[in-house]
XYZ file of C-alpha atoms in Angstrom:
82
model
C 25.498 -16.756 -28.226
C 25.097 -20.677 -27.886
C 21.772 -22.439 -27.463
C 22.595 -23.262 -23.777
C 22.774 -19.515 -22.962
C 19.367 -18.859 -24.862
C 17.638 -21.553 -22.825
C 18.747 -20.002 -19.531
C 17.453 -16.439 -20.732
C 14.199 -18.034 -21.990
C 13.817 -19.426 -18.197
C 14.921 -16.300 -16.388
C 12.798 -13.418 -18.454
C 9.471 -14.657 -17.380
C 10.625 -15.154 -13.704
C 11.777 -11.561 -13.504
C 8.656 -10.358 -15.250
C 6.650 -12.359 -12.597
C 8.524 -10.953 -9.740
C 8.087 -7.509 -11.067
C 4.154 -7.747 -11.296
C 4.055 -9.299 -8.070
C 5.833 -6.331 -6.169
C 3.484 -4.022 -7.764
C 0.407 -5.965 -6.651
C 1.746 -6.084 -3.226
C 2.418 -2.270 -3.072
C -1.092 -1.630 -4.439
C -2.669 -3.702 -1.597
C -0.918 -1.815 1.165
C -2.264 1.306 -0.336
C -5.699 0.232 -0.577
C -5.639 -1.089 2.966
C -4.440 2.479 4.138
C -6.982 4.307 2.135
C -9.846 2.018 3.601
C -8.490 2.632 7.184
C -8.426 6.353 6.413
C -12.034 6.284 5.065
C -13.255 4.400 8.111
C -11.585 7.049 10.469
C -12.997 9.832 8.704
C -16.505 8.338 8.827
C -16.150 8.032 12.647
C -14.710 11.172 13.098
C -17.761 13.148 13.711
C -19.526 10.959 16.202
C -16.956 8.762 17.643
C -13.367 10.625 17.480
C -11.842 8.281 20.101
C -12.678 5.429 17.669
C -11.285 7.379 14.778
C -8.101 7.855 16.651
C -7.805 4.254 17.436
C -8.169 3.420 13.624
C -5.565 6.116 12.673
C -3.207 4.763 15.413
C -3.397 1.200 13.901
C -1.989 2.477 10.693
C 1.715 1.718 10.281
C 3.143 5.107 9.134
C 5.768 3.459 6.953
C 2.945 2.252 4.494
C 2.124 5.761 3.911
C 3.740 6.098 0.552
C 1.987 8.714 -1.163
C 1.944 12.670 -0.174
C -1.700 12.746 -0.336
C -1.825 9.695 2.136
C 0.632 11.387 4.670
C -1.493 14.659 4.550
C -4.597 12.913 5.072
C -3.376 10.896 7.739
C -2.026 13.946 9.553
C -5.121 15.910 9.231
C -7.431 13.258 10.533
C -5.054 12.529 13.397
C -5.049 16.137 14.391
C -8.833 16.303 14.052
C -9.299 13.085 16.193
C -6.895 14.579 18.822
C -8.747 17.921 18.822
């Protein structure tokens, strides 16, 4: 391997690592946002089910990546509709 190729690899590896870490952090934020919205809906459920339903309906279901999030979303939505 000549020195020219080493220079390119030396520049590319940190860029790839940075992009990988950025994608991990991006996923974590959406998950945290969903968790907070579900917490708010759960808090509102007993006294203000219509408001809880509005919060639940504002959640983009494509952001529900974990099975536990999907289950909690479905449970809270069914409770609000009841």
